PDB file of C-alpha atoms in Angstrom:
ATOM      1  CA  UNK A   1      49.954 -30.144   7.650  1.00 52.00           C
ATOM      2  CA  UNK A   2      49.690 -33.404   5.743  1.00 61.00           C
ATOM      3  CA  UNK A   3      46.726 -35.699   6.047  1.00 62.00           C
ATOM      4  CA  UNK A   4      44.532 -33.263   7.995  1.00 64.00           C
ATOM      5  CA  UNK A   5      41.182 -34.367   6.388  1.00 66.00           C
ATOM      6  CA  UNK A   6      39.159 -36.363   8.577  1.00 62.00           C
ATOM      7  CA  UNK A   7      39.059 -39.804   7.613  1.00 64.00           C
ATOM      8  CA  UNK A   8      35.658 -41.674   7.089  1.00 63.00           C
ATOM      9  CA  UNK A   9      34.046 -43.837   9.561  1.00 72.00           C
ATOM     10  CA  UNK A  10      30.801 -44.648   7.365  1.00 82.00           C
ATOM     11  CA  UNK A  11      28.891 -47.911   7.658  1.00 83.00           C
ATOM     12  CA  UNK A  12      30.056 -48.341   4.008  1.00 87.00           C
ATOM     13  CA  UNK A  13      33.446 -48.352   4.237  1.00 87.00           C
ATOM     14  CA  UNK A  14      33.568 -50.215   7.278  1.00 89.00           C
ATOM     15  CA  UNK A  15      31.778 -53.061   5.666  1.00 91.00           C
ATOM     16  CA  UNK A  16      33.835 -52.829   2.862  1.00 92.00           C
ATOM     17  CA  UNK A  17      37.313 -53.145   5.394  1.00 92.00           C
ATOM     18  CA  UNK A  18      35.475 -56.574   6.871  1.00 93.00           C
ATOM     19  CA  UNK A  19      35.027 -57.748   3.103  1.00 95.00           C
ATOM     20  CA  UNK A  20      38.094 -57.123   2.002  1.00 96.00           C
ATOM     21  CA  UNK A  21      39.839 -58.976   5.359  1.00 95.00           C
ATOM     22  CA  UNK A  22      37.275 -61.544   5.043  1.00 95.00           C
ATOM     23  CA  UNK A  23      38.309 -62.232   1.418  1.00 96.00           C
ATOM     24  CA  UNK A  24      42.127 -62.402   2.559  1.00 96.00           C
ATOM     25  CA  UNK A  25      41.331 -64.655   5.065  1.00 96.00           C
ATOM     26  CA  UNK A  26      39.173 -67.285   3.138  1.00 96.00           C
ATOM     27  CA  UNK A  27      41.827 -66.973   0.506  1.00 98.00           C
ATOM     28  CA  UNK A  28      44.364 -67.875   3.004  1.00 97.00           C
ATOM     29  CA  UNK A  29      41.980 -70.918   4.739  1.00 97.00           C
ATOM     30  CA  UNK A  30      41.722 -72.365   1.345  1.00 97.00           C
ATOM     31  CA  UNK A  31      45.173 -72.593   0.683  1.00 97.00           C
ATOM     32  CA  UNK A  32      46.213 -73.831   3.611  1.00 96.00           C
ATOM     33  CA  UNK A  33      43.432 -76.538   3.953  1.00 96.00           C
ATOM     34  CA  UNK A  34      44.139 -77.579   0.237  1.00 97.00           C
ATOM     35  CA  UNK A  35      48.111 -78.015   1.411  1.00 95.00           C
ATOM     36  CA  UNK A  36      47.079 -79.852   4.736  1.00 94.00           C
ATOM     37  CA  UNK A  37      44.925 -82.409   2.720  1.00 94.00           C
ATOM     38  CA  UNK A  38      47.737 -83.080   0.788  1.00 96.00           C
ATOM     39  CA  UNK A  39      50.096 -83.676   3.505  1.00 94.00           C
ATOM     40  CA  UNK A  40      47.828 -85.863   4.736  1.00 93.00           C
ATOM     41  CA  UNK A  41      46.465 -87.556   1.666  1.00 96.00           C
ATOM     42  CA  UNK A  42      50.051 -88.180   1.195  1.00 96.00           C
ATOM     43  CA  UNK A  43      50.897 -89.691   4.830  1.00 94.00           C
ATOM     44  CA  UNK A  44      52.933 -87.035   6.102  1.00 94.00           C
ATOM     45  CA  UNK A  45      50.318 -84.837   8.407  1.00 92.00           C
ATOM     46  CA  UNK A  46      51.645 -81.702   9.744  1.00 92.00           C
ATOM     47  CA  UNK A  47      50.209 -80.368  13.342  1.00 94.00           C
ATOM     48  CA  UNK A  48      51.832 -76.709  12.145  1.00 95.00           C
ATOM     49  CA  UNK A  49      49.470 -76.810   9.262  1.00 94.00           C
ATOM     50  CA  UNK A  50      46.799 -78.197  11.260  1.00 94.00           C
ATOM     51  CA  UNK A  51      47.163 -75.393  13.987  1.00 96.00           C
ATOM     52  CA  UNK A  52      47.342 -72.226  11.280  1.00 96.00           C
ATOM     53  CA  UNK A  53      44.084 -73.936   9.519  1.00 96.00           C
ATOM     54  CA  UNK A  54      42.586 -73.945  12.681  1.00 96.00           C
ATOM     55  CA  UNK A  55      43.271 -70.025  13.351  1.00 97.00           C
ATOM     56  CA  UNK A  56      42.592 -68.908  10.134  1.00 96.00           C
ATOM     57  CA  UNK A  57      39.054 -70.889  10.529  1.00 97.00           C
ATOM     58  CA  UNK A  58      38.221 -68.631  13.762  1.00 97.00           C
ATOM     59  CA  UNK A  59      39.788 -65.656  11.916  1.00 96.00           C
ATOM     60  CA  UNK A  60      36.667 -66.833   8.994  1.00 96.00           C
ATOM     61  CA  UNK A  61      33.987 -66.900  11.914  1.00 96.00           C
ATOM     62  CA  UNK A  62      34.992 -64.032  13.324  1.00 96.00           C
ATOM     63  CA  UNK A  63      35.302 -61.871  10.524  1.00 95.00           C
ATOM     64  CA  UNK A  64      31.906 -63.498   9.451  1.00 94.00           C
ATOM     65  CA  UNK A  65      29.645 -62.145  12.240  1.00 95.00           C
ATOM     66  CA  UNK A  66      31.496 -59.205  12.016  1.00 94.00           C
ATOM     67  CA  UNK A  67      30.420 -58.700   8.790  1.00 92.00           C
ATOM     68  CA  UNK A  68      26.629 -59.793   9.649  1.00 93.00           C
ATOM     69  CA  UNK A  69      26.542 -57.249  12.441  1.00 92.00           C
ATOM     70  CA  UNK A  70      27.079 -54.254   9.518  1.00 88.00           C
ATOM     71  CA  UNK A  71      24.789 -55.980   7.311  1.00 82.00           C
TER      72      UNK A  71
END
């Protein structure tokens, strides 16, 4: 039977997952608030990009106190 070892559920690892989606997320949020600036710096705001900044910001939060609870 393939991948019968039990998989690890260790504070470590788990705080490791939240870091790593954490990262991917600010990553994301930065790019996305740099390109909306832009837009706007250069008169032509966009509500999509305003909207996706605006999840990806609770996405941040979330996975923030997430990653303060395994702290």
């Amino acid at each position: 039977m393939t991948g019968s070892h039990a998989p690890r559920h260790d504070a470590k690892v788990r705080r490791m997952r939240v870091e790593a989606v954490a990262g991917f997320l600010f990553f994301w949020t930065v790019v996305v608030g740099a390109w909306a600036a832009y837009r706007i710096a250069v008169g032509a705001p966009s509500v999509m990009l305003s909207l996706v900044l605006l999840l990806l910001v609770i996405g941040d939060v979330i996975a923030w106190r997430k990653w303060r609870e395994l702290r």
